[in-house]
PDB file of C-alpha atoms in Angstrom:
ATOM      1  CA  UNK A   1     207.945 212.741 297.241  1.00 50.00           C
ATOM      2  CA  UNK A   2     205.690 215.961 297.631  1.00 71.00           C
ATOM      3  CA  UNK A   3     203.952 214.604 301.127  1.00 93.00           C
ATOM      4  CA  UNK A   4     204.546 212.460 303.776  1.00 97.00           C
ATOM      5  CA  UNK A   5     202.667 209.148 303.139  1.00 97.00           C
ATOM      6  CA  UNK A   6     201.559 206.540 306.064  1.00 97.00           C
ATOM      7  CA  UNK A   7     203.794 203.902 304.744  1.00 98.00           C
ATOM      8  CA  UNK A   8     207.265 206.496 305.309  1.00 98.00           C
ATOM      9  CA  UNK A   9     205.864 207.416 308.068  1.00 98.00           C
ATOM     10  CA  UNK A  10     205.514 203.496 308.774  1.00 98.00           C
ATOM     11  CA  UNK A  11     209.104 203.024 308.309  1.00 98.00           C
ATOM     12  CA  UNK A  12     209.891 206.017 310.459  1.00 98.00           C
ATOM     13  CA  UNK A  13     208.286 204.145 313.188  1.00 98.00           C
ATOM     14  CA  UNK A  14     209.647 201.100 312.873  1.00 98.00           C
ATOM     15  CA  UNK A  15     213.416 202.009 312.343  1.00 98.00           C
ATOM     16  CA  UNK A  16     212.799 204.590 315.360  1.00 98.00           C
ATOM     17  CA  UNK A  17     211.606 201.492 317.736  1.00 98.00           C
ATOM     18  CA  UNK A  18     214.380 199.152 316.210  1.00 98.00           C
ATOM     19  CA  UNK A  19     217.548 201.458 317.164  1.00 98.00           C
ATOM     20  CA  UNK A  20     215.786 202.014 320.607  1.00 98.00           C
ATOM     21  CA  UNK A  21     215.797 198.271 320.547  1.00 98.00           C
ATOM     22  CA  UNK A  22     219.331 198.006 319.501  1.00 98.00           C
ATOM     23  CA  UNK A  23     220.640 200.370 322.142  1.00 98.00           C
ATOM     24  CA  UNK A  24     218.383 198.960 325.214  1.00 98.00           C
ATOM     25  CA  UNK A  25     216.891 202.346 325.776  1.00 98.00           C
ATOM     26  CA  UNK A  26     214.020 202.838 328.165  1.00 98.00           C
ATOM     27  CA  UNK A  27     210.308 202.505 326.348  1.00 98.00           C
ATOM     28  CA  UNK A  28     209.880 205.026 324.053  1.00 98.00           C
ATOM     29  CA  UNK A  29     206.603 207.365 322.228  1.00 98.00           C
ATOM     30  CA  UNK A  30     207.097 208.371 318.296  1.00 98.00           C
ATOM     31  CA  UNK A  31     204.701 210.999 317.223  1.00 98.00           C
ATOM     32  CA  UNK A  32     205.299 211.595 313.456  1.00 98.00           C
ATOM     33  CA  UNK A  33     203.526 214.877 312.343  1.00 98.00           C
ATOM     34  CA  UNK A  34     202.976 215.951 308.891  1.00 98.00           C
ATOM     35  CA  UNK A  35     203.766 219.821 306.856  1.00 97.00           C
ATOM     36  CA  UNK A  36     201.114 220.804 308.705  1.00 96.00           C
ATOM     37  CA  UNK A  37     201.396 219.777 311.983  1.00 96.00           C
ATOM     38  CA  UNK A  38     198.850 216.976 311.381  1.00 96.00           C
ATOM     39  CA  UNK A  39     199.551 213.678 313.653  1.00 98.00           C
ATOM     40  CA  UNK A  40     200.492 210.888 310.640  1.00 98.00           C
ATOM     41  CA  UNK A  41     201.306 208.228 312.925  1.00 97.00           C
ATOM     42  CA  UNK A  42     202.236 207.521 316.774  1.00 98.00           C
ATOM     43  CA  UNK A  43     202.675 205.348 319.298  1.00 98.00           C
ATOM     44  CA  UNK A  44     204.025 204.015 322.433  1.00 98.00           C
ATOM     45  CA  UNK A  45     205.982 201.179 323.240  1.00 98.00           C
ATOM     46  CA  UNK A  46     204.875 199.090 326.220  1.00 98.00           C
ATOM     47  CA  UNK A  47     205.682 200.435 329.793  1.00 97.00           C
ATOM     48  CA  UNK A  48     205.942 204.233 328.587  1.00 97.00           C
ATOM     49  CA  UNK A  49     205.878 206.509 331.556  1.00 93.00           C
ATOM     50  CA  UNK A  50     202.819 209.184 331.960  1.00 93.00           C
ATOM     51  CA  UNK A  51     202.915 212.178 329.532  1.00 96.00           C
ATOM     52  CA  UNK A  52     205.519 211.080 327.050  1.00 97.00           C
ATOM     53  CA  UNK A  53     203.077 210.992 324.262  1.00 97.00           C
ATOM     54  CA  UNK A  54     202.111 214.764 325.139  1.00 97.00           C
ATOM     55  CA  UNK A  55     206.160 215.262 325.181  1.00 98.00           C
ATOM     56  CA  UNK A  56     206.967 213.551 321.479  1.00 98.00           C
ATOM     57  CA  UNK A  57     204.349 215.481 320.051  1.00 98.00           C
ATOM     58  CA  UNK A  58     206.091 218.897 321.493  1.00 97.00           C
ATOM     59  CA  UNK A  59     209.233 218.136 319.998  1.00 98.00           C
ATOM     60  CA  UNK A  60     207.598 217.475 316.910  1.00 98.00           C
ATOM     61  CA  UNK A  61     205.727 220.285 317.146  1.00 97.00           C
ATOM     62  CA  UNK A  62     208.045 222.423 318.519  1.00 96.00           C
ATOM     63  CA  UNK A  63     210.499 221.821 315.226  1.00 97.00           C
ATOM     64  CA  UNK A  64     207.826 222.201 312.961  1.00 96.00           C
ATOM     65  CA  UNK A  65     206.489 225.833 314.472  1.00 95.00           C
ATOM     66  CA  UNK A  66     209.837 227.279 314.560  1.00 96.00           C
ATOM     67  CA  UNK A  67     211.376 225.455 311.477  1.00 96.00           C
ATOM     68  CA  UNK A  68     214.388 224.037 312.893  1.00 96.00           C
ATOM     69  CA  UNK A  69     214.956 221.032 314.985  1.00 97.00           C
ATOM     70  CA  UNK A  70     214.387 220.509 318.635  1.00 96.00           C
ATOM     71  CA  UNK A  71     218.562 220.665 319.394  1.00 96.00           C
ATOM     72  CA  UNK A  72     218.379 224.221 318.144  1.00 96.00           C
ATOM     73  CA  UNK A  73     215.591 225.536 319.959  1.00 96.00           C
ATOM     74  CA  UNK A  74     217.157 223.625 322.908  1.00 96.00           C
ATOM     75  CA  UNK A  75     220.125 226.276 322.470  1.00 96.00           C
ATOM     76  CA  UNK A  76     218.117 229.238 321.754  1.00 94.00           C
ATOM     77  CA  UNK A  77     216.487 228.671 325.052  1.00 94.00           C
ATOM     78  CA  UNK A  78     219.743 228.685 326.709  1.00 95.00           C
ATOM     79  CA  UNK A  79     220.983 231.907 325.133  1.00 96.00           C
ATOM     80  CA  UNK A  80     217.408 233.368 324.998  1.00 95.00           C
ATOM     81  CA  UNK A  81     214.803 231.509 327.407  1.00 95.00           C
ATOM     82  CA  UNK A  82     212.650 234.658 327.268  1.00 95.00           C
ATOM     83  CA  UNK A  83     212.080 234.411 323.725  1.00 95.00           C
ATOM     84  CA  UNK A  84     211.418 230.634 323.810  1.00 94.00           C
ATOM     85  CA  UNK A  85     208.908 231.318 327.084  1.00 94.00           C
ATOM     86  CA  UNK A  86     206.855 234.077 324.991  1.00 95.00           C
ATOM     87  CA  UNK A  87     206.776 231.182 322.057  1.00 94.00           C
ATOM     88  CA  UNK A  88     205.812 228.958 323.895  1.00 93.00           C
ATOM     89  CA  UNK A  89     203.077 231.252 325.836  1.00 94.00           C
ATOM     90  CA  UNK A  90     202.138 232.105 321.793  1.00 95.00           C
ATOM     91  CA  UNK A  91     201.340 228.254 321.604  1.00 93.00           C
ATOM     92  CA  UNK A  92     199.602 227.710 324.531  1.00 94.00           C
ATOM     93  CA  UNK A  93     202.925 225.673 325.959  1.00 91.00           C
ATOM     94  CA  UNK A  94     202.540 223.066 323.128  1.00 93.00           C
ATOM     95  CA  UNK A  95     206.562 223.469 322.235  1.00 93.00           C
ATOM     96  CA  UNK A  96     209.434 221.523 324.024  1.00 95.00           C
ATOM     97  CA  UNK A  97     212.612 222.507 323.131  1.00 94.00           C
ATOM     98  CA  UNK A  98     214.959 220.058 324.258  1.00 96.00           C
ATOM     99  CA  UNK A  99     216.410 217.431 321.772  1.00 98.00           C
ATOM    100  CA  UNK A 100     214.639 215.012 320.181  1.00 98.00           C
ATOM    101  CA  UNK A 101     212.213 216.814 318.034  1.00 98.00           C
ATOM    102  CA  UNK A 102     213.517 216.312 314.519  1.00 98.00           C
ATOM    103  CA  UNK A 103     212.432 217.448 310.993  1.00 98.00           C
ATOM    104  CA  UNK A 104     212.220 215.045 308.313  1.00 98.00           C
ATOM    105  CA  UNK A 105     213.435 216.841 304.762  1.00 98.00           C
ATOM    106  CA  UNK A 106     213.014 215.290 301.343  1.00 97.00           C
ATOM    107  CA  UNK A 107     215.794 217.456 299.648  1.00 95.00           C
ATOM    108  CA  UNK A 108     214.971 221.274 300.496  1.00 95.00           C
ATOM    109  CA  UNK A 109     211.270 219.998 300.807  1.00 97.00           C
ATOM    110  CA  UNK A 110     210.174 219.679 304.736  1.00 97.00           C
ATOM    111  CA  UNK A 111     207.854 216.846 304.746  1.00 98.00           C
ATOM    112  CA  UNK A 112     207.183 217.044 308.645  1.00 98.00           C
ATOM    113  CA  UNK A 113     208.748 216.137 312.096  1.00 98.00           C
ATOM    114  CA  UNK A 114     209.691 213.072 314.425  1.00 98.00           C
ATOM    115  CA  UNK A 115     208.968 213.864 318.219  1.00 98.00           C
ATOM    116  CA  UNK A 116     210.835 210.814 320.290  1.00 98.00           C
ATOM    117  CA  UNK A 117     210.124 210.888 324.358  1.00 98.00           C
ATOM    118  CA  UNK A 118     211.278 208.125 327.041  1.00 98.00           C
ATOM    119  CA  UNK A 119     214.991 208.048 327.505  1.00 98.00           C
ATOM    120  CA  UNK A 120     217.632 210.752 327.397  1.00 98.00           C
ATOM    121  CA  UNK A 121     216.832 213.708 325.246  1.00 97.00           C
ATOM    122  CA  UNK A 122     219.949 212.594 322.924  1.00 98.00           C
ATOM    123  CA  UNK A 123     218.981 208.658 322.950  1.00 98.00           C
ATOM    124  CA  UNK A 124     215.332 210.379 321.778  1.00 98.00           C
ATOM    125  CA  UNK A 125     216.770 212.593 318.931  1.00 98.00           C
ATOM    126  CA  UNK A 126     218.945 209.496 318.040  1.00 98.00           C
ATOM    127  CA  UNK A 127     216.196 207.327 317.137  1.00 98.00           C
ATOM    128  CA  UNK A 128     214.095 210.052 315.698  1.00 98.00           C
ATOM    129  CA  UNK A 129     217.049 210.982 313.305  1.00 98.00           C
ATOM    130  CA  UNK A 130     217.677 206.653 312.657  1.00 98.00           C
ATOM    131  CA  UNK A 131     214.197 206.697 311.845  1.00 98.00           C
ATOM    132  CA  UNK A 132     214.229 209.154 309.370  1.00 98.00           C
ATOM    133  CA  UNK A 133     217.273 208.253 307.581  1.00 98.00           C
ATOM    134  CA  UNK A 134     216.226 204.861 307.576  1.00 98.00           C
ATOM    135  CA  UNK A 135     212.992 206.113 305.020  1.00 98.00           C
ATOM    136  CA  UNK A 136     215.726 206.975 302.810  1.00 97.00           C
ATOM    137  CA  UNK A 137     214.852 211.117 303.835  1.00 98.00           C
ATOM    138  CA  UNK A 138     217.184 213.551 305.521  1.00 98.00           C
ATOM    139  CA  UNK A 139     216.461 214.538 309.483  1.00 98.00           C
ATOM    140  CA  UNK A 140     217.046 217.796 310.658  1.00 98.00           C
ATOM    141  CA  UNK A 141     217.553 217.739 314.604  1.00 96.00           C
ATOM    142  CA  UNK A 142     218.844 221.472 314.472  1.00 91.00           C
TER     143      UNK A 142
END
């Protein structure tokens, strides 16, 4: 698999939404980016509070800019929030690094990144990496 395709991404989706179903988390946003950074797929489960889609799509972006998951630039910012805060002033605040931003790997090929947003940051990276796994690919939270 060379690209991510709208029927993985499908299955992303779905398995994402049915683990957050399995473990009664709070409603949920998956944003599914491709290589690029282009949006494949997203949406929001009913009841989703204000800005989560904006959120998702941060994590996914976030792990896609810097090439690792969302967990690791959630520690770099710990160890070195000034060089996260002059990334993130780079791209115009469009990264957040806390977990939950994960990248989706086909082998050693990066095929693109799950952003989750809604419940805790490690309930989001959860379904974001069931997702993934799920499509038969290998997630990278960092």
């Amino acid at each position: 698999m060379a690209d991510l395709t709208l029927d993985t991404a499908q299955k992303i989706l779905d398995a994402a939404f049915a683990k957050a179903g399995e473990l009664k988390l709070k409603p949920l946003v998956v944003t599914i980016l491709d290589a690029r950074g282009v949006l494949k797929l997203a949406a929001a489960q009913d009841g989703t509070s204000l800005m989560r889609a904006e959120i998702a799509h941060g994590k996914a972006y976030g792990a896609l800019a810097m090439g690792m998951g969302s967990r690791a630039l959630f520690q770099r910012a710990q160890e070195q929030a000034y060089f996260i805060d002059a990334v993130n002033t780079i791209a115009k605040g469009a990264l957040v690094p806390v977990p939950g931003g994960v990248l989706i790997m086909d082998g050693a090929t990066l095929l693109g990144a799950v952003g989750v947003s809604g419940d805790t940051s490690d309930n989001d990276e959860a379904c974001a990496v069931a997702g993934i796994q799920a499509a038969g690919l290998k997630a990278n939270a960092g």
